Short mmCIF file of C-alpha atoms in Angstrom, two decimals:
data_model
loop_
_atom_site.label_atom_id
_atom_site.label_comp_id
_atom_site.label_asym_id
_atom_site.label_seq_id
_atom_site.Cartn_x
_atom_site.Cartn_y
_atom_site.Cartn_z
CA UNK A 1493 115.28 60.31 61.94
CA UNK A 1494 114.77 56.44 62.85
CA UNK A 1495 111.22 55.25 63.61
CA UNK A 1496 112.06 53.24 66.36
CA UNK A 1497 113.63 56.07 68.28
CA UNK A 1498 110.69 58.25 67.56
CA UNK A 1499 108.19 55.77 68.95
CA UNK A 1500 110.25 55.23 71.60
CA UNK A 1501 109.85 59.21 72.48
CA UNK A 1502 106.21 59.17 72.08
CA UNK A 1503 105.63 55.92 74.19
CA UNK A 1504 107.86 57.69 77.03
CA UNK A 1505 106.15 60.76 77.06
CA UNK A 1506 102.62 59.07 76.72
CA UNK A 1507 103.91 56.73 80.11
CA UNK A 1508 104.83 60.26 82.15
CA UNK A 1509 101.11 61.41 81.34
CA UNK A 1510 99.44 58.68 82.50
CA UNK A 1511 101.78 58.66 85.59
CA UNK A 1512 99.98 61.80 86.67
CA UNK A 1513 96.08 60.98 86.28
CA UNK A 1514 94.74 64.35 87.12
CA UNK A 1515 96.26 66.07 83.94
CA UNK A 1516 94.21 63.70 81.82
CA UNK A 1517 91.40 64.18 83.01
CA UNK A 1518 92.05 68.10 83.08
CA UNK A 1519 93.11 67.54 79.75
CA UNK A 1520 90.11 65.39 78.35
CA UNK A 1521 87.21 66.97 79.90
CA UNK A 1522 88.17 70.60 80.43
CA UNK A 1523 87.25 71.78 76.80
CA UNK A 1524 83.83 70.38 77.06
CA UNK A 1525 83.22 71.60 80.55
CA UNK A 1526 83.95 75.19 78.64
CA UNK A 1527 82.10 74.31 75.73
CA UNK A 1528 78.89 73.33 78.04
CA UNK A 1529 79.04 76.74 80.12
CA UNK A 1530 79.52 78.70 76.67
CA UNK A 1531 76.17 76.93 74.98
CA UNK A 1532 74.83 77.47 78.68
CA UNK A 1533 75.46 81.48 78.30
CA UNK A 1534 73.81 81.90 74.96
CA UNK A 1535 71.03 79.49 75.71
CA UNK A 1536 68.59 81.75 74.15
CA UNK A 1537 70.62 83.51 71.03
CA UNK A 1538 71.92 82.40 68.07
CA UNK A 1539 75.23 82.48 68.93
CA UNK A 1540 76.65 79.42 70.25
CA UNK A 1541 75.97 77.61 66.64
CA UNK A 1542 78.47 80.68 65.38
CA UNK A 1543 80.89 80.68 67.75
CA UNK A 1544 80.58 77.01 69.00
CA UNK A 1545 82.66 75.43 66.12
CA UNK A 1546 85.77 78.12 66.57
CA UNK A 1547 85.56 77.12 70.19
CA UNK A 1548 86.25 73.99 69.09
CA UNK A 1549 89.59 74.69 67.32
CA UNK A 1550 90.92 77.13 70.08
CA UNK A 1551 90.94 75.08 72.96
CA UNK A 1552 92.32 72.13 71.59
CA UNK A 1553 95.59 74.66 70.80
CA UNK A 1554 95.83 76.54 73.76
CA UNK A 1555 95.66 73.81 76.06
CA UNK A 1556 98.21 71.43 74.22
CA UNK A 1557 100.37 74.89 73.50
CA UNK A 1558 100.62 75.39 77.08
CA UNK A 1559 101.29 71.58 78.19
CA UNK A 1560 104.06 71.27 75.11
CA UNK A 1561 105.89 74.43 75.74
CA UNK A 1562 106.14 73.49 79.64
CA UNK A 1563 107.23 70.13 79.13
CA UNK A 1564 109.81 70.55 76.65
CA UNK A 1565 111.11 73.42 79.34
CA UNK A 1566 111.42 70.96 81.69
CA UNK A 1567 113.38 68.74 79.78
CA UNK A 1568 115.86 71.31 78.48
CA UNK A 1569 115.99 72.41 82.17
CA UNK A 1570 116.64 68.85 84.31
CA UNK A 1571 119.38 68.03 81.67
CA UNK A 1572 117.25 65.19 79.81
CA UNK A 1573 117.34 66.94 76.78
CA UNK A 1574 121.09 67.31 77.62
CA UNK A 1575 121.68 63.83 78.18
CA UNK A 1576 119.52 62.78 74.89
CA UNK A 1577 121.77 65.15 73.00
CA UNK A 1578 125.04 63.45 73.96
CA UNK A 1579 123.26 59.91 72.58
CA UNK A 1580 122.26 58.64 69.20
CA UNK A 1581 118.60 60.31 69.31
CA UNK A 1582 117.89 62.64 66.41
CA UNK A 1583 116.44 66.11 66.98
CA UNK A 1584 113.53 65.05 64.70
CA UNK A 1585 113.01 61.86 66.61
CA UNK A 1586 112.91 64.24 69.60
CA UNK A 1587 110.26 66.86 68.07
CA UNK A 1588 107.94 64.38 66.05
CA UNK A 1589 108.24 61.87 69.03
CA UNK A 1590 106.24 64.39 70.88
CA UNK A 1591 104.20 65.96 68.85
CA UNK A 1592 102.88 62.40 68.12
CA UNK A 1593 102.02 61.59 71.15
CA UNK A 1594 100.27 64.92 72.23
CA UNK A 1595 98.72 64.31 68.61
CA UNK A 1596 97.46 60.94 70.13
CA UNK A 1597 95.87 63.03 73.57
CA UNK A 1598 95.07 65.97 71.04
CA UNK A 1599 92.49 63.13 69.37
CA UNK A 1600 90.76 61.59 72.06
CA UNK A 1601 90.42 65.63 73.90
CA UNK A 1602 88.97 66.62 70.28
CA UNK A 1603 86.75 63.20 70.31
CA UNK A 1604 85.37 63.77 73.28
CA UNK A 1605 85.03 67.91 72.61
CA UNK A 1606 83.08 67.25 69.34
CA UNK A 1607 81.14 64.86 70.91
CA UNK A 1608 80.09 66.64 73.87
CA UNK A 1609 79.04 69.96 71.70
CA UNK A 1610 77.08 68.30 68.96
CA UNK A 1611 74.91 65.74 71.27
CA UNK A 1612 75.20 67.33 74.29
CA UNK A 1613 75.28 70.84 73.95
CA UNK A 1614 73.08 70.53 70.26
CA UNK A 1615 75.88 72.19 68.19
CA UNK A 1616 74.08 72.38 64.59
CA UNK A 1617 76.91 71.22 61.90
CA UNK A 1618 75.55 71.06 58.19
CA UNK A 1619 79.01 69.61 57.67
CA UNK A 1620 80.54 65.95 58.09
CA UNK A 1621 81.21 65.85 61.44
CA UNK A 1622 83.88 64.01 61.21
CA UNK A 1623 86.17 67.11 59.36
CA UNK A 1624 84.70 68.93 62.19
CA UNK A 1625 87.04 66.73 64.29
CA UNK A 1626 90.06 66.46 61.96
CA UNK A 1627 89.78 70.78 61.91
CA UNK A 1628 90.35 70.06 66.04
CA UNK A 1629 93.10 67.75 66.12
CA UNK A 1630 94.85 69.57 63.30
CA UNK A 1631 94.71 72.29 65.41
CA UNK A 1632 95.58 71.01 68.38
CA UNK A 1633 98.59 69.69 66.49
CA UNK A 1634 99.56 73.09 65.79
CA UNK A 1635 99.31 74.01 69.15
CA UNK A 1636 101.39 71.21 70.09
CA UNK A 1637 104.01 71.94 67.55
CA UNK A 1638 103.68 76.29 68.09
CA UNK A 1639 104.60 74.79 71.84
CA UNK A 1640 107.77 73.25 71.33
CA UNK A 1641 109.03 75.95 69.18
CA UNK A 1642 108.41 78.46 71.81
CA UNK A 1643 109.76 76.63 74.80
CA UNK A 1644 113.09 77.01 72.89
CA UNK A 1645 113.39 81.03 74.22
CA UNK A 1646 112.16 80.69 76.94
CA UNK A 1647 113.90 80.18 80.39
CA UNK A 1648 111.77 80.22 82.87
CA UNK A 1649 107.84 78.46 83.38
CA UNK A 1650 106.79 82.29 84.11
CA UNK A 1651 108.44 83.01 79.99
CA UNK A 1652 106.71 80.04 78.85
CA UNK A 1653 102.95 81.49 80.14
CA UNK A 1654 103.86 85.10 78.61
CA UNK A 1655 104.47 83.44 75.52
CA UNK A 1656 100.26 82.68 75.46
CA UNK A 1657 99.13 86.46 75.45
CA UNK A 1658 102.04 86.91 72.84
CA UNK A 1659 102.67 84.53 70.74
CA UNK A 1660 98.19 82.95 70.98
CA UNK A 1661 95.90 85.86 71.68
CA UNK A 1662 96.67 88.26 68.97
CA UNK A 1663 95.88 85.73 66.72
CA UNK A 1664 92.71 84.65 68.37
CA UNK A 1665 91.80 88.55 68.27
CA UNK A 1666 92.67 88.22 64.26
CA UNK A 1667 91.07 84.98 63.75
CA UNK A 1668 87.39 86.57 62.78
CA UNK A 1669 85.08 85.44 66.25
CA UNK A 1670 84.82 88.65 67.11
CA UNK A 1671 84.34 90.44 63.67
CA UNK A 1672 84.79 88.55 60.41
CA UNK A 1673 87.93 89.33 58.96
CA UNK A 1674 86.82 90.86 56.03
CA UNK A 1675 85.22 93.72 57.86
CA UNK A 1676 88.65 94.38 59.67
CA UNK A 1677 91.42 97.37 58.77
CA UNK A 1678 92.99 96.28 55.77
CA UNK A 1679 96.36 95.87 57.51
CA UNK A 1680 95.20 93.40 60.48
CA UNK A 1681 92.83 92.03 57.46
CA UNK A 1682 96.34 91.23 55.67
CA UNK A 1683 98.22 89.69 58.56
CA UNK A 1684 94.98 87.48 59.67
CA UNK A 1685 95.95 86.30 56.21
CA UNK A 1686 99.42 84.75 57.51
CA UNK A 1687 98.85 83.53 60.81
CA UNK A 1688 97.19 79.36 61.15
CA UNK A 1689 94.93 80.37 63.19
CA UNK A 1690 92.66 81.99 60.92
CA UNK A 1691 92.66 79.33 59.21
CA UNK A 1692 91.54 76.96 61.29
CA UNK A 1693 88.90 79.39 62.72
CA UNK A 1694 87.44 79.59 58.82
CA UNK A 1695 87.74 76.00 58.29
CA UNK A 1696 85.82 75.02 61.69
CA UNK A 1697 83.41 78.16 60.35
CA UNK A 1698 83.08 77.03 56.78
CA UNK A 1699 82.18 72.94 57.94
CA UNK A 1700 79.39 74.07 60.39
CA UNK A 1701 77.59 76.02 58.13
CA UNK A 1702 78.08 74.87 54.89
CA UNK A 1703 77.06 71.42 53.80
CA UNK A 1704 79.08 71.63 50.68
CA UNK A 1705 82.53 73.07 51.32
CA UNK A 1706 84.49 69.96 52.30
CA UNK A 1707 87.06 71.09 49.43
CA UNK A 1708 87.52 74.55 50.88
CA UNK A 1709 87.44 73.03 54.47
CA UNK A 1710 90.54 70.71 53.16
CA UNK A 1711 92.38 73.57 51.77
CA UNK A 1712 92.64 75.60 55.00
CA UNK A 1713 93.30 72.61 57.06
CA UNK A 1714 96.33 71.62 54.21
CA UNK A 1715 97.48 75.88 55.37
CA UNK A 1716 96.95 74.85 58.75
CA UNK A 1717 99.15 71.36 58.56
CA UNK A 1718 102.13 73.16 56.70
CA UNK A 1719 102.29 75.68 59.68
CA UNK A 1720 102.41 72.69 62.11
CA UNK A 1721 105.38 71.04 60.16
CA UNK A 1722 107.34 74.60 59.74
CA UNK A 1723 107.39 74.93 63.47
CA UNK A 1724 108.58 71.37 63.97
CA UNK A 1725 111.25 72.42 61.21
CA UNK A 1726 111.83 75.43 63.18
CA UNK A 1727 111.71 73.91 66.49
CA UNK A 1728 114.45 71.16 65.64
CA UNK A 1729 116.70 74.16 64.43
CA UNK A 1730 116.55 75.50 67.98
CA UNK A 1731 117.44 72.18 69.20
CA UNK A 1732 121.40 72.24 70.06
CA UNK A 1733 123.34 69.29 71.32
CA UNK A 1734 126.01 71.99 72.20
CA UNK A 1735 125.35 74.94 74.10
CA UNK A 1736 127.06 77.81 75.72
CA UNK B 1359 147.27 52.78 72.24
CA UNK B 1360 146.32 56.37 72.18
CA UNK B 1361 144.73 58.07 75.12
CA UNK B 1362 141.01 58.15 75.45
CA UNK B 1363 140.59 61.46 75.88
CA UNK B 1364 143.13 64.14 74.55
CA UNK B 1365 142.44 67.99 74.81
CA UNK B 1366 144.91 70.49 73.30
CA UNK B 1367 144.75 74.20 73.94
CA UNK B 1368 140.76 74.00 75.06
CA UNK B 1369 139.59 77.25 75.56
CA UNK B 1370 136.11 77.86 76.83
CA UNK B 1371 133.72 81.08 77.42
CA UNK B 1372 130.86 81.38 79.09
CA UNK B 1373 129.69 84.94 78.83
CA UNK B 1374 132.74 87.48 80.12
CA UNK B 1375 133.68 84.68 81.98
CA UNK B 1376 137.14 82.48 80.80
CA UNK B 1377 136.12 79.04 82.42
CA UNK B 1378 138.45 76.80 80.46
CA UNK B 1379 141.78 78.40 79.53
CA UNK B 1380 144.20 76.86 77.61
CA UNK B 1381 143.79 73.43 79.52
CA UNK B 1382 145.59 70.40 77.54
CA UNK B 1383 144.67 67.65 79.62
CA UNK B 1384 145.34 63.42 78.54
CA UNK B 1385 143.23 60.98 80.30
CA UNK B 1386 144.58 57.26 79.66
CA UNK B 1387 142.46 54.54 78.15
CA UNK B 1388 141.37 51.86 80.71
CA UNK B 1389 142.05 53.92 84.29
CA UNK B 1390 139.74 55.75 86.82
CA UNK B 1391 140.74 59.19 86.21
CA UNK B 1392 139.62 61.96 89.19
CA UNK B 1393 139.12 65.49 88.35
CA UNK B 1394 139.47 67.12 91.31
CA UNK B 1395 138.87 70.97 91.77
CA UNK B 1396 136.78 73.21 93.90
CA UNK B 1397 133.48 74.40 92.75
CA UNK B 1398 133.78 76.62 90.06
CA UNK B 1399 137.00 75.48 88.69
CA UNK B 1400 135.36 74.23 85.36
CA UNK B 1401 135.07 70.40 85.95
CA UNK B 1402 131.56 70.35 84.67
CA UNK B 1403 132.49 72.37 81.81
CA UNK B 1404 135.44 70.61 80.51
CA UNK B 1405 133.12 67.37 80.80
CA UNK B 1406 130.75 68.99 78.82
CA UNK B 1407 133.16 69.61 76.60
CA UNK B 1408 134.19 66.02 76.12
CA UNK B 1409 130.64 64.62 75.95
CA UNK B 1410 130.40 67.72 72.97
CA UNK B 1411 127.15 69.01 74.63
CA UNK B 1412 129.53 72.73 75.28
CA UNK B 1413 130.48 75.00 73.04
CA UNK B 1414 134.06 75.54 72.78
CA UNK B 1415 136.18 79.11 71.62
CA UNK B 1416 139.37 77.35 70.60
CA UNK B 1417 141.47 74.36 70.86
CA UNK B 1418 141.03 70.45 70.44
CA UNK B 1419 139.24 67.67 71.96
CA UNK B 1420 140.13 64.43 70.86
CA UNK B 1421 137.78 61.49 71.98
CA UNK B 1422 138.33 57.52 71.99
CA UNK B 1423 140.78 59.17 68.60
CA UNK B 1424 137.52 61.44 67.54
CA UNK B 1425 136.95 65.21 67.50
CA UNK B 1426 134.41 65.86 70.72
CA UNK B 1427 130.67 65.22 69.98
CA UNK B 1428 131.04 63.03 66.64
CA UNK B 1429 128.10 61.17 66.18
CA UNK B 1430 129.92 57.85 65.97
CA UNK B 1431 130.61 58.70 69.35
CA UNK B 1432 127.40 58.78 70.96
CA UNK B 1433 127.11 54.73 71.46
CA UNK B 1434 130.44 54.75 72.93
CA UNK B 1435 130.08 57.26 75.60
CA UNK B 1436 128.19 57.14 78.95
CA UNK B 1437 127.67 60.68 80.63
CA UNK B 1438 126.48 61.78 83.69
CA UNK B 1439 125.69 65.33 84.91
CA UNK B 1440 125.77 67.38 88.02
CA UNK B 1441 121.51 67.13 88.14
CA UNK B 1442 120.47 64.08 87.70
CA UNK B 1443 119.03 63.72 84.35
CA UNK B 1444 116.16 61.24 84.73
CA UNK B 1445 112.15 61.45 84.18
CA UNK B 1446 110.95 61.70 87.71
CA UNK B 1447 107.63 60.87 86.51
CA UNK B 1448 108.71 57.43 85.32
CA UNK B 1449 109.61 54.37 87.19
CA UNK B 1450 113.58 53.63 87.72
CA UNK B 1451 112.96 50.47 85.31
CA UNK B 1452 110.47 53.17 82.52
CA UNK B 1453 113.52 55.72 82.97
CA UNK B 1454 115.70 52.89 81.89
CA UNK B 1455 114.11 50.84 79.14
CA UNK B 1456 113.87 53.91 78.04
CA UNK B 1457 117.49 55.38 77.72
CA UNK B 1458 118.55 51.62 76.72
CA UNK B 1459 116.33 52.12 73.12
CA UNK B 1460 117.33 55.38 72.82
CA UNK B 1461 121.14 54.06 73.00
CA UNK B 1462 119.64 50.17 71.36
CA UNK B 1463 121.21 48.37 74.38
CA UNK B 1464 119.64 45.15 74.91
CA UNK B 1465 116.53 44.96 77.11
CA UNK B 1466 118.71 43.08 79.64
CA UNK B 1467 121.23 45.57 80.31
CA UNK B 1468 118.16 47.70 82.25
CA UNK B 1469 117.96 45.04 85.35
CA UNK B 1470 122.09 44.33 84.60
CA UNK B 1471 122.58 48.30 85.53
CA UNK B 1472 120.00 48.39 88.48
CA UNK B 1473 122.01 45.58 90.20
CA UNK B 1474 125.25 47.59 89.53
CA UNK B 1475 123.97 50.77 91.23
CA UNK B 1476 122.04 48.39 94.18
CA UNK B 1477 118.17 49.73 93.43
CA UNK B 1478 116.64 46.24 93.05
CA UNK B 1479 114.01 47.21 95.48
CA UNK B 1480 113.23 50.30 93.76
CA UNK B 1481 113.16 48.53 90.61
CA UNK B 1482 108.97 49.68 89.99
CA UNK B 1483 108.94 52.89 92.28
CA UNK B 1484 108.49 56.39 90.57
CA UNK B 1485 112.30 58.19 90.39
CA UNK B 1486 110.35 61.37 91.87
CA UNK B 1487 109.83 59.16 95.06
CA UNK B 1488 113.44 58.26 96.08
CA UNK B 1489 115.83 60.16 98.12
CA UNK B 1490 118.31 62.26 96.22
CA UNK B 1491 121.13 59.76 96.37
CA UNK B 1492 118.64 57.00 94.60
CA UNK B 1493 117.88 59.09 91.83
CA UNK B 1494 121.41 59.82 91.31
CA UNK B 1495 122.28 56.34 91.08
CA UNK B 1496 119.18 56.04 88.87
CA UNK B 1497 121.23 58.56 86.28
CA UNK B 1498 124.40 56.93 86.75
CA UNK B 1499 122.67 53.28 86.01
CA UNK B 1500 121.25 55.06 82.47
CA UNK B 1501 125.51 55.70 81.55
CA UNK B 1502 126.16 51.86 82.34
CA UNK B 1503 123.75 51.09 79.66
CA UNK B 1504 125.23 49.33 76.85
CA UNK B 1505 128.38 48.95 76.34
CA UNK B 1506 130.48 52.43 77.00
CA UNK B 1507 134.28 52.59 76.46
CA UNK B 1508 134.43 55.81 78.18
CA UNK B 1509 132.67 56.79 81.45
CA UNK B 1510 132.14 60.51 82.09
CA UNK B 1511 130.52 61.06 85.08
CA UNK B 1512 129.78 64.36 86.91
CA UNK B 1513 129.81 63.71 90.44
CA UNK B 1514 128.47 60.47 91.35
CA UNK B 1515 128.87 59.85 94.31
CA UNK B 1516 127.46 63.41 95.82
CA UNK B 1517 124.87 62.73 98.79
CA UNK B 1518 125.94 59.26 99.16
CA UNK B 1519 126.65 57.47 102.17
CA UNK B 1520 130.42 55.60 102.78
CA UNK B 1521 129.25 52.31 102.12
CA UNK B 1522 127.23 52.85 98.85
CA UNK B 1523 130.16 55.62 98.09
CA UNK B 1524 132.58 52.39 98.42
CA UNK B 1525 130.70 50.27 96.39
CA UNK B 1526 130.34 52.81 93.68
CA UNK B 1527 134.31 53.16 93.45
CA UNK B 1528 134.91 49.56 93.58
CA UNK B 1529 132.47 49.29 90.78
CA UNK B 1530 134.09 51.87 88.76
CA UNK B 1531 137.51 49.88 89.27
CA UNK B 1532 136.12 46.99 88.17
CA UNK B 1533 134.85 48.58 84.84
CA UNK B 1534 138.51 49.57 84.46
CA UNK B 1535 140.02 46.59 84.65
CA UNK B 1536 137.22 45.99 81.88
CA UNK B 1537 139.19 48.24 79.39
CA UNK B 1538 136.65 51.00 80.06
CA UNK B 1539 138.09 54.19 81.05
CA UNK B 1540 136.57 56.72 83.81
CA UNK B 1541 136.96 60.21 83.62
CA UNK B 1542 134.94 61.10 87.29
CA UNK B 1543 134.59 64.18 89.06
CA UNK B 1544 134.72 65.01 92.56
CA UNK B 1545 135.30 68.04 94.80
CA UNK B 1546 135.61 65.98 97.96
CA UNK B 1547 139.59 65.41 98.00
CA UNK B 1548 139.00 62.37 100.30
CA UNK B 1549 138.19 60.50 97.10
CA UNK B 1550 141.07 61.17 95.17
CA UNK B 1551 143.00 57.77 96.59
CA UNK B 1552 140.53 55.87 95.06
CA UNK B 1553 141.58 57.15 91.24
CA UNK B 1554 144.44 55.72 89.48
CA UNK B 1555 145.34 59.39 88.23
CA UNK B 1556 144.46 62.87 89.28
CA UNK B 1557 143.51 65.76 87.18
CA UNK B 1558 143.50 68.71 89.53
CA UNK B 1559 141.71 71.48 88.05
CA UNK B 1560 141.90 75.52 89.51
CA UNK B 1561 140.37 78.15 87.79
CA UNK B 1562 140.21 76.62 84.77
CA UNK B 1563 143.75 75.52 84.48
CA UNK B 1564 145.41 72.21 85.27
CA UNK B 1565 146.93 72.23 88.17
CA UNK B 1566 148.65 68.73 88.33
CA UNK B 1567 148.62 65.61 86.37
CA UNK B 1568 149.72 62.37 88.66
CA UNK B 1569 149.23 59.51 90.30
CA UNK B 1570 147.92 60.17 94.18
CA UNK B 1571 150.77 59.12 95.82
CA UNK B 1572 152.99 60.93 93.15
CA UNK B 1573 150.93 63.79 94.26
CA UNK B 1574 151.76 63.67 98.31
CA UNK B 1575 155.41 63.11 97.06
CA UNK B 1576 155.53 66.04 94.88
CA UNK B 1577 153.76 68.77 97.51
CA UNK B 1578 155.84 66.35 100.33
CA UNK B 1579 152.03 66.23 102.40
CA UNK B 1580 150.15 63.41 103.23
CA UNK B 1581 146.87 64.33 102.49
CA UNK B 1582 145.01 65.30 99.57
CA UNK B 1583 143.80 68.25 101.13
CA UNK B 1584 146.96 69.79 101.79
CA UNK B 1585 148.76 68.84 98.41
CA UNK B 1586 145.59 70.75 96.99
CA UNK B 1587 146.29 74.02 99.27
CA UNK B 1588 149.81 73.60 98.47
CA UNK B 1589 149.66 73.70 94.66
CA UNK B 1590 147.28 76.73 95.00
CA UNK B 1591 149.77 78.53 96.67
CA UNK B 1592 152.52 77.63 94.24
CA UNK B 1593 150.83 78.62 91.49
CA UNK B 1594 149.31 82.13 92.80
CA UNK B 1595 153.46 82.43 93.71
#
């Protein structure tokens, strides 16, 4: 891996974005335009101060899963990737190049998300608010990285969308928003156990409604980080500068 | 000096399909070299072969004197496929600077290679803007980047008009007479006269290996067209 080349990556990719304005601002103000209607639904319940804070983890990951896994498809489709491959560019400068700068994106979308639910939308956190945002971006940095991995079996854009029922709602159904995990079948209760998003549901969980669980809220973000770099280790194994 | 590219034996599959078989092919260091073939005949695959982005079943491929697809030889080689392999969602000069750190060519080479391939105008337009033949002069600008000793370039000169088709192979001449060598293919036939050598590839087997007027000699015809047809029909005889 060289530096150079990977910053090189990330500044490229961060010059397409902004070559197409509408995706940021899909991309920057969609999760709070969500997060709004849900507070707007349970105006008069409990409910958004529970679910509000998992909200906040989930659609930082689904939207940067689906933007990741499409535009690493197109590369490996228009022969970029190709072309890369036959140069001095390392698969990790490839990966981490872009998962940097959808980590940058992933940050200001989680900024602005946070933002919008505490003052806005009167999200209560007990919590530092500022691990409230960290839980986002590290999650939306597993989303970016979950999205590269998959792109690699996929070849079509119609593959890459199956892969979010597949591959992201079972573990949204796992992650404990719709019944705490502990109260689930002790099979599901055991694979909710292995899958990030869980995790990141618990740690978003444990920093809105505990004042005093920053260590616990660390730990499961630290679970949450190692499955982020495992799929940019497995993602650069799928990575071939020869093909069939 | 020994040849810049040297294959031995290549044998390639792609599914059921034999696309390469047996093909030993020598391409000389410092010429314009045409592979010539129909569609289908396995010109992109052997190139892909050379550039080491293809997986191969059997044989050798020798490279400026190293295997295929050593990473030594990644600086050294400029490669150009069938699709044109640019960002269209970068400008010509983005798509570019961008290749040229990738490769750590020196920021100057980006407007040196626009001038080569004539897009000064479109210097600061998006690539997804220009016509097809643009943006495949855009790709074939990013494999002039740096300094390459070998050229392999997948059709270059497809949707191009005669004049910019002209320029293109005078350019490519005068990068031989550099010392770099051109492997380039074609399935138009016309272009063949413009090659110092002819690799003349049919279902994945080479066909002839000569100069183009060794070639009308050989089939006694005095187009390229017609020596084509009548090596086909030697060899299925």
């Amino acid at each position: 891996m060289n530096p150079r080349l990977t910053l090189a990556t990330s500044a490229r990719v961060l010059t397409q974005v902004r070559h197409d304005p509408r995706t940021v601002v899909l991309l920057l103000a969609v999760p709070s335009l969500l997060i709004g209607l849900m507070a707007w639904i349970f105006t008069d319940t409990p409910l958004f101060d529970t679910i509000g804070p998992a909200l906040l983890g989930l659609f930082p990951f689904i939207i940067m899963f689906l933007i990741t896994s499409i535009t690493t498809l197109r590369e490996r489709r228009s022969g970029t990737l190709e072309r890369l491959m036959t140069m001095p560019l390392g698969k990790f400068d490839f990966i981490v190049g872009y998962t940097l700068a959808f980590g940058l994106l992933a940050i200001l979308q989680s900024l602005i998300a946070v933002g919008f639910a505490v003052w806005v939308c009167g999200l209560t956190v007990s919590g530092n608010a500022w691990l409230l945002i960290l839980v986002a971006v590290v999650n939306a940095i597993l989303g970016t990285t979950l999205g590269l991995f998959a792109s690699a079996f996929a070849t079509s854009e119609f593959q890459v969308i199956q892969f979010m029922p597949a591959l992201v709602f079972p573990q949204i159904l796992l992650g404990g928003i719709f019944v705490p995990r502990d109260k689930m079948p002790d099979v599901l209760h055991s694979i909710s156990d292995w899958l990030p998003l869980s995790h990141s549901i618990e740690a978003l969980q444990k920093v809105s409604q505990a004042s005093d669980a920053s260590g616990d809220v660390l730990r499961e973000v630290g679970v949450v980080a190692l499955w982020a770099v495992a799929f940019v280790v497995l993602g650069s194994i799928t990575l071939r500068r020869k093909t069939e | 000096m020994d040849a810049a590219i040297h294959s031995e034996g290549l044998r390639v599959h792609r599914g059921k399909l034999d696309v390469l078989r047996d093909l030993s092919i020598s391409v000389p260091r410092g010429q314009v070299v045409g592979l010539l073939g129909p569609s289908g005949s396995g010109k992109s695959t052997l190139m892909r072969s050379i550039v080491g982005a293809q997986r191969i079943a059997a044989g050798t491929v020798t490279v400026l004197g190293l295997p295929a697809g050593a990473p030594a030889l990644r600086q050294r080689i400029g490669y150009v496929t069938q699709a044109p392999s640019v960002y269209d969602d970068l400008t010509v000069a983005q798509n570019l600077r961008y290749f040229a750190r990738v490769i750590s060519a020196p920021a100057s080479d980006v407007e040196r290679v626009i001038a080569e391939v004539d897009l000064v105008p479109q210097t600061n337009q998006l690539v997804g803007s220009l016509s097809g033949g643009q943006i495949n002069r855009v790709s074939l600008a990013a494999a002039l980047l740096g300094s390459p000793e070998l050229l392999v370039l997948d059709e270059p000169t497809v949707g191009l008009d005669p004049v910019l088709r002209r320029d293109l192979w005078q350019l490519f001449a005068t990068l031989a007479r550099r010392g770099v060598s051109l492997l380039v293919s074609s399935h138009v036939m016309d272009e063949a006269r413009r090659c110092d050598r002819i690799l003349l590839l049919h279902n994945g087997t080479l066909l002839a290996d000569e100069t183009p007027e060794g070639l009308l000699v050989t089939t006694g015809t005095t187009d390229a067209d017609d020596a084509f047809l009548t090596l086909i029909a030697r060899a299925a005889a």
